[in-house]
Each structure stands twice: as structure tokens, then as C-alpha cells.
Coordinates of C-alpha atoms in Angstrom, one line a residue:
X1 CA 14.7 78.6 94.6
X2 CA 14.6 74.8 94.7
X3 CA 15.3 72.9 91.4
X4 CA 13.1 69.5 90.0
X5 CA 16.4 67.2 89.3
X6 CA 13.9 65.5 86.9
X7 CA 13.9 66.1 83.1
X8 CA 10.8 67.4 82.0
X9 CA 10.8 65.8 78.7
X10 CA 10.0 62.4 80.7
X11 CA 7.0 63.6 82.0
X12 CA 3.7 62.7 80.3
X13 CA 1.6 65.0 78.3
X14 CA -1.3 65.2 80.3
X15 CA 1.0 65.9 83.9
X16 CA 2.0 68.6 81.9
X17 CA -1.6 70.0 81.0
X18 CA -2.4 69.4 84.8
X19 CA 1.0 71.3 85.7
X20 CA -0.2 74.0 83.5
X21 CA -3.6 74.0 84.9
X22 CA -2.4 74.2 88.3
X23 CA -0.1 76.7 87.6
X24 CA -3.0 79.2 86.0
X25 CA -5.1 78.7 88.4
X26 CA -2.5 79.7 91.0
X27 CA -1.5 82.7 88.8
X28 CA -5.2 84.0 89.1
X29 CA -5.5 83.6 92.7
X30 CA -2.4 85.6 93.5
X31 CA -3.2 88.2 90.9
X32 CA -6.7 88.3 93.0
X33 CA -5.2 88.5 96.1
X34 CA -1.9 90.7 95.9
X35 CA -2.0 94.1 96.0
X36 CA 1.4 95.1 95.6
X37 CA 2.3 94.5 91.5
X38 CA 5.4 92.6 92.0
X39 CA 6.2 89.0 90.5
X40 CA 6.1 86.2 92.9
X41 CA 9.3 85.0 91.6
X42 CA 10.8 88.0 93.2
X43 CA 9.6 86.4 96.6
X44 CA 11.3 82.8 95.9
X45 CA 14.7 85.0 94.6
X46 CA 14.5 87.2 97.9
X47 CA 13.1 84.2 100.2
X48 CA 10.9 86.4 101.4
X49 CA 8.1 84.0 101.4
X50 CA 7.1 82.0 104.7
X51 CA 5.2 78.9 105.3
X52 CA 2.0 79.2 105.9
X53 CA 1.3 77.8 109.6
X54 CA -2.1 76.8 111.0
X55 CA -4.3 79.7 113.1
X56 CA -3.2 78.5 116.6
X57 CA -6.6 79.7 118.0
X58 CA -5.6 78.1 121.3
X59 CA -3.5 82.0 121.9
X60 CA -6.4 84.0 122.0
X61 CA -7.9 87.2 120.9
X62 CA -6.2 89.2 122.8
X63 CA -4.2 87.0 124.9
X64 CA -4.9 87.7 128.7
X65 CA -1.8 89.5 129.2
X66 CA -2.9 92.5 126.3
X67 CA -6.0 93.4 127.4
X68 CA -7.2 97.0 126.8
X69 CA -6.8 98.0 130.1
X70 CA -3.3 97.3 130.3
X71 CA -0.3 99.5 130.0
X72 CA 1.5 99.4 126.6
X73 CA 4.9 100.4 128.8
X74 CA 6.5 98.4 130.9
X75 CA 8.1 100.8 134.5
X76 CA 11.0 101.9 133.8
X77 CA 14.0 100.2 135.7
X78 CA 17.3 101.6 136.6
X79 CA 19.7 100.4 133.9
X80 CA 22.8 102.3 134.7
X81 CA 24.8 98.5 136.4
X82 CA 24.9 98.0 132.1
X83 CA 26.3 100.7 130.9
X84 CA 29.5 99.0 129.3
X85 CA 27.0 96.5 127.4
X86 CA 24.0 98.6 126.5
X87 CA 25.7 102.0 125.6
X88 CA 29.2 101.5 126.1
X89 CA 32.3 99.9 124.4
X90 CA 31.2 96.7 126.0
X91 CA 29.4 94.1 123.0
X92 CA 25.7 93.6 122.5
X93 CA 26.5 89.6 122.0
X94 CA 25.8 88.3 125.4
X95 CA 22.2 90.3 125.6
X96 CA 20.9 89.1 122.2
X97 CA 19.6 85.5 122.6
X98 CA 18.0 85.5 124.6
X99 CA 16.9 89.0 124.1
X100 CA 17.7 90.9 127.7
X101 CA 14.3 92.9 128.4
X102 CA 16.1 96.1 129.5
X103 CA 17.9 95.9 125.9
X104 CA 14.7 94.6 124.2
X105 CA 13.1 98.4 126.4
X106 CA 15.8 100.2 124.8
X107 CA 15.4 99.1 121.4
X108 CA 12.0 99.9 121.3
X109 CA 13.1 103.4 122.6
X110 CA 15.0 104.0 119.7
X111 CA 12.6 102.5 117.1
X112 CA 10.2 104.9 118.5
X113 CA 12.8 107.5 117.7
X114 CA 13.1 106.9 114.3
X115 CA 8.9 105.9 114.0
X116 CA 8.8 109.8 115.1
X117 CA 10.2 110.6 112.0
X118 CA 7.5 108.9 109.8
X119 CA 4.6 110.3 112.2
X120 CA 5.6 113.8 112.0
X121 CA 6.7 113.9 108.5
X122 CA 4.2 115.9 106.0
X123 CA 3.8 113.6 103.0
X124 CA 0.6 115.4 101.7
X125 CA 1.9 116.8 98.2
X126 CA -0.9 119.4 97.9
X127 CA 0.3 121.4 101.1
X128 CA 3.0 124.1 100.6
X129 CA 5.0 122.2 103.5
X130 CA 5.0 119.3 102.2
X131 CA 8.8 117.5 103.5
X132 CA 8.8 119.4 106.0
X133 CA 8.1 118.5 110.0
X134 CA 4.4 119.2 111.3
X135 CA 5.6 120.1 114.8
X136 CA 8.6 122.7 115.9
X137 CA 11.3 120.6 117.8
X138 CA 9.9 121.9 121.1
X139 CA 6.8 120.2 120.5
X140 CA 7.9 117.1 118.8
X141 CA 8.1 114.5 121.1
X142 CA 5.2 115.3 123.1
X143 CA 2.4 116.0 120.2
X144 CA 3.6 111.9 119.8
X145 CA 3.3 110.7 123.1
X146 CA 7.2 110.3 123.9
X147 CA 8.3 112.8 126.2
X148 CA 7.9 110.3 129.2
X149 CA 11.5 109.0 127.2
X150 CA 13.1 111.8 128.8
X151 CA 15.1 113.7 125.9
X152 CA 14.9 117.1 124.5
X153 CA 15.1 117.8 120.9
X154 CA 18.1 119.7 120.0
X155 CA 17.9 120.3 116.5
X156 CA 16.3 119.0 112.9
X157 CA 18.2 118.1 110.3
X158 CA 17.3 118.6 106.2
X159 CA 18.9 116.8 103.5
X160 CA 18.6 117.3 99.9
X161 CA 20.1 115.2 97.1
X162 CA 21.8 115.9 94.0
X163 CA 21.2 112.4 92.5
X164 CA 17.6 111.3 91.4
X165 CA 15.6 109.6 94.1
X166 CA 12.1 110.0 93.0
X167 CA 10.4 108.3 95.8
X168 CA 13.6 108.8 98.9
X169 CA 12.8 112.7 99.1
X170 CA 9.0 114.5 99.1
X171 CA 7.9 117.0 96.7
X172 CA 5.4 119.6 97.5
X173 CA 3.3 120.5 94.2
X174 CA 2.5 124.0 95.9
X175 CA 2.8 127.1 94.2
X176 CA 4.4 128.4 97.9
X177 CA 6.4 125.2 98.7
X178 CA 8.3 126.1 102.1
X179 CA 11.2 124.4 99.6
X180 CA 11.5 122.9 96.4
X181 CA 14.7 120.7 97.3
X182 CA 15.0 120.3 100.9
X183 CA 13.3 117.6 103.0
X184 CA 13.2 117.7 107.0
X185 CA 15.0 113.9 107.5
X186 CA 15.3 113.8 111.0
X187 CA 16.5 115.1 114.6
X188 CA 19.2 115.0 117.1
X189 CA 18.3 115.2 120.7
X190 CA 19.8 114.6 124.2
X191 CA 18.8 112.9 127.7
X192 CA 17.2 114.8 130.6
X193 CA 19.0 114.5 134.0
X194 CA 16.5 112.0 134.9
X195 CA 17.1 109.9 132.1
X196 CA 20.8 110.0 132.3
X197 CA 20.9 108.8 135.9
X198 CA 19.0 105.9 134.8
X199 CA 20.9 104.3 131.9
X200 CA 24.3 106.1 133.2
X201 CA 25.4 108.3 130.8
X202 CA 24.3 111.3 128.7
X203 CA 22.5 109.7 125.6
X204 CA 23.0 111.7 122.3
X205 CA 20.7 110.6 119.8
X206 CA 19.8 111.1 116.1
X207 CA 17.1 110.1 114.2
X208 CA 17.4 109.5 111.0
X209 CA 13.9 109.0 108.5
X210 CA 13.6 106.7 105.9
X211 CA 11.4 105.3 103.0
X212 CA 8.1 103.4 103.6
X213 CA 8.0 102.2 99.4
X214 CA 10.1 98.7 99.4
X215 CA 9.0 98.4 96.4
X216 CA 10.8 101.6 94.9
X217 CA 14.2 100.4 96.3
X218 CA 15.2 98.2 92.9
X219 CA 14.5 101.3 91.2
X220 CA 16.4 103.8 93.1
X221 CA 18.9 101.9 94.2
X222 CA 21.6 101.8 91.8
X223 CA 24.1 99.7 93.4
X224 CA 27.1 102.3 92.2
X225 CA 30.1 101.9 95.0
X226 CA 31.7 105.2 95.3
X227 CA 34.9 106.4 97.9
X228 CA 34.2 107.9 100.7
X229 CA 36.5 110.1 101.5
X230 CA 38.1 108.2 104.1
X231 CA 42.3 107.6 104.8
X232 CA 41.9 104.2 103.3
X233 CA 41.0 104.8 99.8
X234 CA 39.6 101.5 99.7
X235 CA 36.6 102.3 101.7
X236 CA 33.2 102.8 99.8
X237 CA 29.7 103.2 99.9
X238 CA 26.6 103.6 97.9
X239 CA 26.9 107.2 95.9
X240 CA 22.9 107.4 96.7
X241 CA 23.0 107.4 100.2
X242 CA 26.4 109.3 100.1
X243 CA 24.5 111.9 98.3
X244 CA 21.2 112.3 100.4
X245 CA 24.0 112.8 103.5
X246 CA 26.5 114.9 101.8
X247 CA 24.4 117.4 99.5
X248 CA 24.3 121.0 99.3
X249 CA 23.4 124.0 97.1
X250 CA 23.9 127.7 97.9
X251 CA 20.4 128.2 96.2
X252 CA 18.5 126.5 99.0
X253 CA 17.6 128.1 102.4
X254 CA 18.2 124.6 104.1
X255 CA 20.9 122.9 102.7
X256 CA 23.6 125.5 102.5
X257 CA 25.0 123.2 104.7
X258 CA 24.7 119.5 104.4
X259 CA 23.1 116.7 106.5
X260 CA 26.6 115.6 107.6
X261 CA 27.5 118.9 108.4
X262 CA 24.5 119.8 110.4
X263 CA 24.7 116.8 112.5
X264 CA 28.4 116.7 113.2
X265 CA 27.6 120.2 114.5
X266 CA 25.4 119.4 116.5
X267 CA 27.0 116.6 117.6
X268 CA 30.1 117.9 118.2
X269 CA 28.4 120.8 120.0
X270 CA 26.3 118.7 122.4
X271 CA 29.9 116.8 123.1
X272 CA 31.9 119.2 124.0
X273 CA 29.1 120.7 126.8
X274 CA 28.3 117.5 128.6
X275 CA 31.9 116.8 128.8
X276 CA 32.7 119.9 130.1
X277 CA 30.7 119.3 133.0
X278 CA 32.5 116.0 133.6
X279 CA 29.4 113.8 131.9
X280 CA 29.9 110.6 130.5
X281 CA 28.9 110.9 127.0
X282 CA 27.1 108.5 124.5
X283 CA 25.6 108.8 121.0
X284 CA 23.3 106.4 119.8
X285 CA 22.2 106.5 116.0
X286 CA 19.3 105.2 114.9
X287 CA 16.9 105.1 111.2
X288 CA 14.5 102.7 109.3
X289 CA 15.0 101.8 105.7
X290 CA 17.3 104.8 104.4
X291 CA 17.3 106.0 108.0
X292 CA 19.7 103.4 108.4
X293 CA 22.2 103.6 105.5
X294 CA 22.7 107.3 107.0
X295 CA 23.2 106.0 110.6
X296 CA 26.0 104.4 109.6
X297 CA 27.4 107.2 107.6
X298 CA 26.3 109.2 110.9
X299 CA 28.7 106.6 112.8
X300 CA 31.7 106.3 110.5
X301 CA 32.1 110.3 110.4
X302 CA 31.3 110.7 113.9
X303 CA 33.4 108.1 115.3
X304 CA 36.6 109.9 113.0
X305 CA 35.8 113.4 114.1
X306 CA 35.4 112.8 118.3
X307 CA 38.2 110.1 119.5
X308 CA 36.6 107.9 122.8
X309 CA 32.8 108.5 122.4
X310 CA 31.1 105.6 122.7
X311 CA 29.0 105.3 119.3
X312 CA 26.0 102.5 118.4
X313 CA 24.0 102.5 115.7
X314 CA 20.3 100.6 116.2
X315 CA 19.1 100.1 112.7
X316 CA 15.7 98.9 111.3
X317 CA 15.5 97.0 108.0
X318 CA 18.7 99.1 106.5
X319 CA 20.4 98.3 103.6
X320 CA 23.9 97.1 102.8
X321 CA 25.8 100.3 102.5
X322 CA 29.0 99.8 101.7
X323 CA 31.9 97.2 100.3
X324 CA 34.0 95.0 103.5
X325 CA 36.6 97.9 103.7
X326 CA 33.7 100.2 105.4
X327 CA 32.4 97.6 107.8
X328 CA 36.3 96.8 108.7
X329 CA 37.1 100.5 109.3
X330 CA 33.5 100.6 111.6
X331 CA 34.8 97.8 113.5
X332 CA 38.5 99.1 114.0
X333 CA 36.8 102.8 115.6
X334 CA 34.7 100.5 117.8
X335 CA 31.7 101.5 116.2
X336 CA 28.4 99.3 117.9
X337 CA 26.4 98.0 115.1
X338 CA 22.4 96.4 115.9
X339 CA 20.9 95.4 112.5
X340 CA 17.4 94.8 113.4
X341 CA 15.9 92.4 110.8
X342 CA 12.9 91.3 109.5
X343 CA 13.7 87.5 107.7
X344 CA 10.8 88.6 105.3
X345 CA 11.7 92.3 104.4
X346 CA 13.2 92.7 101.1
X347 CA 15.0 95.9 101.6
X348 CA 17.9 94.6 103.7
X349 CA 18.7 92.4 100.7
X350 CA 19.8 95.2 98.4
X351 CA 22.0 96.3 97.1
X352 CA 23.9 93.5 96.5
X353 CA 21.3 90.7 96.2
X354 CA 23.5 88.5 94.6
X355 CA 27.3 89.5 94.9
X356 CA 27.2 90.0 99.1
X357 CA 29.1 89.3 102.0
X358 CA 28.3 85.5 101.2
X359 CA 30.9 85.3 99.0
X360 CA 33.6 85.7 101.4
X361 CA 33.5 81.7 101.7
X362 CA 35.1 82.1 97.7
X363 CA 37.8 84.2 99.0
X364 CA 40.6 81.6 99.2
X365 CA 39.4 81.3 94.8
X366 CA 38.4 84.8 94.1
X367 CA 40.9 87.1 96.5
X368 CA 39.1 89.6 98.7
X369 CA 36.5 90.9 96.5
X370 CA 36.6 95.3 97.5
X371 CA 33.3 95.8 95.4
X372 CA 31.1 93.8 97.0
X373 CA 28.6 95.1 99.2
X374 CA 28.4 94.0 102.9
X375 CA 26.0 94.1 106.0
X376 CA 28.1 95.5 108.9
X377 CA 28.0 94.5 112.9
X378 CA 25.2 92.1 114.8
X379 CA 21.9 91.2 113.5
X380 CA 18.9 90.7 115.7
X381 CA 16.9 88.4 113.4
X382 CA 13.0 88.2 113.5
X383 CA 10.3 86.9 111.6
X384 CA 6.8 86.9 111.0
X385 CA 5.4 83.6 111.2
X386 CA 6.4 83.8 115.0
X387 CA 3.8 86.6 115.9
X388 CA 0.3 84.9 116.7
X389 CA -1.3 88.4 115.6
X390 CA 0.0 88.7 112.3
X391 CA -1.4 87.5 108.7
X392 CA 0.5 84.4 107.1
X393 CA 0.4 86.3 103.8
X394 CA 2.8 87.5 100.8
X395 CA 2.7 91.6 102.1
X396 CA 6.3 93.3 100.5
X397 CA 5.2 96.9 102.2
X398 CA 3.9 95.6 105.3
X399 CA 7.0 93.2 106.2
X400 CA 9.4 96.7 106.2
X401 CA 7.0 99.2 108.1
X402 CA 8.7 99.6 111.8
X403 CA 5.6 99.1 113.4
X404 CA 5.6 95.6 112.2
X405 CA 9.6 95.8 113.5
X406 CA 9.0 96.6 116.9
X407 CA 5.5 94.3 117.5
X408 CA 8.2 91.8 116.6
X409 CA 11.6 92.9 118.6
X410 CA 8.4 93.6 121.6
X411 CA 7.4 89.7 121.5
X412 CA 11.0 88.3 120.6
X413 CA 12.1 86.1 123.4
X414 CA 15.3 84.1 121.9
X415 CA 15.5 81.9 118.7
X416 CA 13.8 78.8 119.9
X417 CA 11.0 80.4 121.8
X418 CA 7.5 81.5 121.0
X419 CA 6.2 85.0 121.1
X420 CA 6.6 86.9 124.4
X421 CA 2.8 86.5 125.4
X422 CA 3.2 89.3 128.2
X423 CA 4.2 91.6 125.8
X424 CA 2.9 95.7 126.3
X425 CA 3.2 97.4 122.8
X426 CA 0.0 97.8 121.5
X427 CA -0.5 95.4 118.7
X428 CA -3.0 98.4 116.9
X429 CA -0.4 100.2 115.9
X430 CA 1.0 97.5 113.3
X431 CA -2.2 98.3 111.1
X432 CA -1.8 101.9 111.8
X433 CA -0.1 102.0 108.0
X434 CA -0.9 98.9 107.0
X435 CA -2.8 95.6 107.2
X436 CA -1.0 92.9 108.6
X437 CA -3.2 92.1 111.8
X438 CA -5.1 89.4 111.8
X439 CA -8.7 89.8 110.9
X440 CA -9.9 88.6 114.1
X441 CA -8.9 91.4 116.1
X442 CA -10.9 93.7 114.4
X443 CA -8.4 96.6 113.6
X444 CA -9.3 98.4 110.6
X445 CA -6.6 98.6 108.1
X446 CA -4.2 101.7 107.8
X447 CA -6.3 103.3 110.1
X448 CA -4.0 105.9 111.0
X449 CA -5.6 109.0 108.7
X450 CA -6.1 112.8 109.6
X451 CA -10.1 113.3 109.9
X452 CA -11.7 114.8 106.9
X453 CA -8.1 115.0 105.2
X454 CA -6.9 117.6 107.4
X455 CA -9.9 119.9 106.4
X456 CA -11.9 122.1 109.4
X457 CA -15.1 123.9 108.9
X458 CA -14.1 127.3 109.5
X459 CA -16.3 130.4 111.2
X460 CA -18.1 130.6 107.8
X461 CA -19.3 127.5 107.3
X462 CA -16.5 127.0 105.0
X463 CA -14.1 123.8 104.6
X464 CA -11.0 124.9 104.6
X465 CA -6.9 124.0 104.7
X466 CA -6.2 125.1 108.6
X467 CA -3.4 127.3 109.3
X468 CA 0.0 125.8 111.1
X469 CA 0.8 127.0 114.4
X470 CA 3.7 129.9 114.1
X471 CA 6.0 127.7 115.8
X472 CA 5.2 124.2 113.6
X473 CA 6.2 126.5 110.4
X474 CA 9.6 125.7 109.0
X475 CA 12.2 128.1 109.1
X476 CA 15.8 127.8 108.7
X477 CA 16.5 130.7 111.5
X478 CA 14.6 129.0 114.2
X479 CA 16.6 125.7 113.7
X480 CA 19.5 127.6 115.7
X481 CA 19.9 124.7 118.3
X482 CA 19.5 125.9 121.8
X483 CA 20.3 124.0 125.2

């Protein structure tokens, strides 16, 4: 936050009753205009704030290249001549800026991957499956439109958590909760044959889900750096996301076993197959917000449980996750980190907004600082103010949703260029949970919302709660994955 050099004790009594007056009257128009209850020296502390540019209305609403009749995908292309760099050992650097566009298609790919997990996800807290997954793994990617990606899910993962994260994990308030501990948090699942041939290998992904409540992380995040396990005792991480990954309980009927050990399973499992048929292998990790913090937990266990698999993590508006010991031991197992970032997003600020990896310029002063949290691998920076769509406004929840993500990563070109203006993704679905579009294109605001609340009129005449399909009905016993 910049600082007046001047004393103000020099300054004249009535610059000081304007200074006041201004200062009101800006304190009423921002409590008028925000609706997110969070002090707007927060924004200045987090430099989340951007300036405020003129409406270019020399773009266009839409620009000629998004029109409604055409396709939000670009054609798939044979990708398989960059293996090394894409989904190999080989490094991202020489794709990122400028952003290549079959790297810029395959972040999207994942993104959508981990948006899957918000868009299937049962937040409703009056329905008994509340946490849980609206759709069996069978039907999951094509109730959302992305089985033309070409992968299978394999299995779903739960997680449950034996520290307090009031707003990281859903609670149904049903009498007949499916569980009262357990929340579905994400998926692995595998290329087709089709698929494989085209980006050369035999993708594994997971999916981790995350948070959509920025707001929630000062509270829940309690910045606590705890061991991980790992042959160099110096390596540590959050205990919060350690505990949402590593939790069990014998009482529950889907966390007997933890997230780690559900995924390494079925990791391991899925490995061992493709391998045995003489595949080249790959896993790619990918999460949002929380979704992210595990991804690298994902990556670090993963990469010390199955020597030579190629292992990148694509991350969306993560969190720091552990101290410079964990991103060193990532980087010795050749672990691929993308850190997808939002210059405006608050949440990959924390933990650590103060004692960070900046302080490693104070090392030759301080020695090497082991509790200090640090952001691991390559970040893919993006901003706001560069989409022509998007509002010039103060909005904390809409800068972290992954829609607003991938409209961006969609029209990033390189550093020093403007939006892509032949760009596919349609812009709609940035409003589809919030309301960052511009009013001018006349997309309702967090329009995405189940008609009449999920209520049908029944053969009575009766509204009613419908009934889940057999198959879309949790149950730890069909979770068995099955290739």
C-alpha cells in the first residue's frame, strides 16, 4: 500500500475536513456497491485491486469471432509430436509466453476436469445427499457435456477431515444423510484409445474439488506447518489440507480408507495395467482452490510411490501448501508444476501473506527460513483488466470462480498482448455462478440454478423432492473401480 511521505500535521485544517469528506463519501459508495462484507483495506494489503480502464466499446458486443453460431471448441489436433513438453519430463517454459494453443486446449481440458467437480457436487443442505456426487461415475462426464474429451471415469474419491473446516467440507441437515462426515471430492479417470493416440500417451487423471468461498479462507486456514511424513524430516505442509487428504474413521462407510489411499490405489492400479500392455503412461493432477493444495499432495505421494511416471499438476487459484523443503523435494522427483493464477484472486496469497517465498532475497541475513510457506513450480499469470467482457469492479468471489479462470487462460495470448479475440469458450458460462460479465451482454447473473429448486409436480398434482436414479445414489460398494 503506497505511503504520503508528507507529515500530516502540515496540512491545513480545512484539507483535512475535505480529506475527511472525501473519504465518507467514498466509504458510503463502496458500502452501496459491495456485496461481499470485506474491508477495502484488505484489497490494497492483497493488491487485489485493478485500475479501472475505459469501456473500449470499439471490441464489440460480441466480437465477430463469438457469435452464437459458433463452436465453443476448437478441432481437435493431433498433439502426440509434444509429448516430452506437454505431458512428459520435458518443461512447460518454452510453451508459456506466448501461450502454445495446443497447451492453452489442454489446460482448458483439465480446468474442465476439476469445473466437473463443482457442477456435479450436491451443495443443497436440505437433501439427504448432500456432499455427495449427483451422477454415478458412468454417467459423469456425459450428463456435463465432456465425454467428447475422451476419458472414462475410473473411480470417485471421498475425503473427510478430522480438523474443523466449516465451509471446506458439506453438511447435509437430513435426518437420512447418505453420511454425516464424508464428502465425494473428486474422480480419477483414464484416456480412451482414441484420446491416447492423439496426445501420445495414456493420460491418468484426477480431479480434485475445491471451495468456491474466498472469503472463508482467512478463517479456515490456519497457517499451522506440520511434517509430512516424508525421508527428509524437513519437509512440511499445511495440517488442514494434510488432514482433508489423509483422514479416516472406522465409523464412516466412506472413509475407512483415506483420500490418499483411495487414489494411490487407483492410481497405482490403473499404472500397473497400461504398462503391462507396453503403454506409455502419464498422470496429470488437476483442482481449484483446495483442489489444488491436494494435487500437490496427490503429486508428492505419487511421484514417491511409482519411480519414472511422468507426473504434472495443472492447478487453478491454489494455495501455498507447504515450506521451500516440499517445493525442493517436488522439483528433485521431477514433478511438473502449472500454477494457473489470477493477479486479482486472493486465495493464492494465503497462507503465508506476509512471510512467503519473497523472503528468500533476506536469506544471505536471515539463513534459509524452513517455516515459511512457498508457491511451488511455474505460474501462468492472468488478469482481469485484460478481458474486454469482464466488469472493472472490486468482486473477491468472482476473481477465484474457474469459470472466470478459464475465460481468461481461453483469451491469454502472451504478456504483452491483448485478449485472444478468436477465442471459442463461451463467455456465458463466467456468470453461470457469478456476475462478472459485462452488463452489455445481457447474461443474467448466476444464472446457473435447478428449475423450481429441483422440485417436479408429481402424478398427483403434488410438488415434490424427485427421486435419484438407482445408479446416481451413493454407495460405497459400487465405487469398486472397474476397467
Amino acid at each position: 500500500m503506497a505511503l504520503s511521505s508528507s507529515s500530516p500535521i502540515r496540512h491545513h485544517a480545512s484539507h483535512r475536513t475535505a480529506a475527511a469528506a472525501i473519504a465518507a463519501a467514498t466509504l458510503r459508495e463502496r458500502h452501496a456497491s459491495s456485496l461481499i462484507n470485506i474491508p477495502a483495506t484488505l484489497s490494497s494489503l492483497l493488491h487485489l485491486h485493478h485500475e479501472r480502464k475505459p469501456d473500449d466499446h470499439s471490441v464489440g458486443f460480441p466480437p465477430p469471432a463469438i457469435g452464437r453460431n459458433t463452436p465453443t471448441v476448437s478441432p481437435k489436433e493431433d498433439i502426440f509430436s509434444l509429448f516430452p513438453e506437454i505431458h512428459g519430463h520435458a518443461d512447460w517454459s518454452p510453451l508459456l509466453n506466448p501461450l502454445h494453443p495446443w497447451l492453452r486446449r489442454e489446460i482448458i481440458k483439465y480446468g474442465e476436469f476439476a469445473q466437473a467437480t463443482y457442477d456435479a457436487f450436491d451443495f443443497n443442505p436440505l437433501s439427504e445427499f448432500c456432499g455427495s456426487c449427483l451422477y454415478g461415475r458412468h454417467r459423469l462426464l456425459d450428463k456435463l457435456g465432456l465425454a467428447r474429451n475422451g476419458y472414462r471415469v475410473s473411480k470417485y474419491v471421498y475425503a473427510m477431515s478430522h480438523v474443523k473446516l466449516p465451509r471446506w467440507l458439506e453438511r447435509s441437515l437430513h435426518a437420512d444423510a447418505w453420511s454425516t462426515e464424508s464428502n465425494w471430492m473428486g474422480y480419477v479417470a483414464v484416456s480412451d484409445d482414441a484420446e491416447s493416440r492423439r496426445i501420445g500417451c495414456r493420460d491418468i487423471v484426477v480431479a480434485w474439488r475445491g471451495t468456491i468461498a474466498p472469503t472463508e479462507w482467512f478463517k479456515d486456514v490456519q497457517g499451522k506447518l506440520e511434517p509430512l511424513g516424508d525421508a527428509r524430516a524437513d519437509v512440511m505442509v499445511e495440517h488442514g489440507f494434510l488432514g482433508v487428504y489423509t483422514s479416516k474413521s472406522d465409523r464412516t462407510r466412506y472413509n475407512k480408507t483415506s483420500a490418499s489411499e483411495q487414489v494411490m490405489e487407483e492410481i497405482e492400479r490403473l499404472v500397473s495395467h497400461y504398462r503391462q500392455r507396453g503403454e506409455e503412461v502419464s498422470l496429470t493432477i488437476t483442482g481449484h482452490s483446495l483442489g489444488g493444495a491436494l494435487a500437490l499432495l496427490n503429486a508428492h505421494e505419487a511421484a514417491s510411490t511409482i519411480p519414472d511416471l511422468p507426473i504434472s499438476v495443472i492447478s487453478f487459484g491454489g494455495p501455498r501448501v507447504g515450506n521451500v523443503a516440499f517445493g525442493e523435494k517436488l522439483k528433485e522427483m521431477n514433478v511438473k508444476v502449472l500454477r494457473v493464477v489470477v493477479k486479482q484472486d486472493m486465495v493464492p496469497k494465503v497462507p503465508g501473506i506476509l512471510f512467503n517465498e519473497g523472503l528468500k532475497r533476506f536469506e544471505h541475513v536471515t539463513g534459509t527460513l524452513e517455516s515459511v510457506y512457498t508457491h511451488v513450480g511455474l505460474e501462468l499469470g492472468l488478469d482481469v483488466s485484460s478481458s474486454p467482457y469482464l466488469k472493472h469492479g472490486l468482486d473477491v468471489a468472482g476473481f477465484h470462480k474457474l469459470e472466470t479462470y478459464l475465460h481468461l487462460v481461453d483469451g491469454f495470448l502472451s504478456s504483452d498482448k491483448e485478449f485472444r479475440r478468436n477465442a471459442r469458450r463461451d463467455v456465458a458460462l463466467v456468470n453461470k455462478t457469478s456476475g462478472m460479465l459485462r452488463d452489455e451482454l445481457h447474461i443474467p447473473p448466476r444464472w446457473a440454478q435447478a428449475a423450481n429448486k429441483g422440485m417436479v409436480r408429481n402424478a398427483y398434482g403434488r410438488w415434490v423432492k424427485p427421486a435419484r436414479e438407482p445408479e446416481d445414489i451413493p454407495s460405497p460398494y459400487r465405487e469398486e473401480a472397474q476397467l
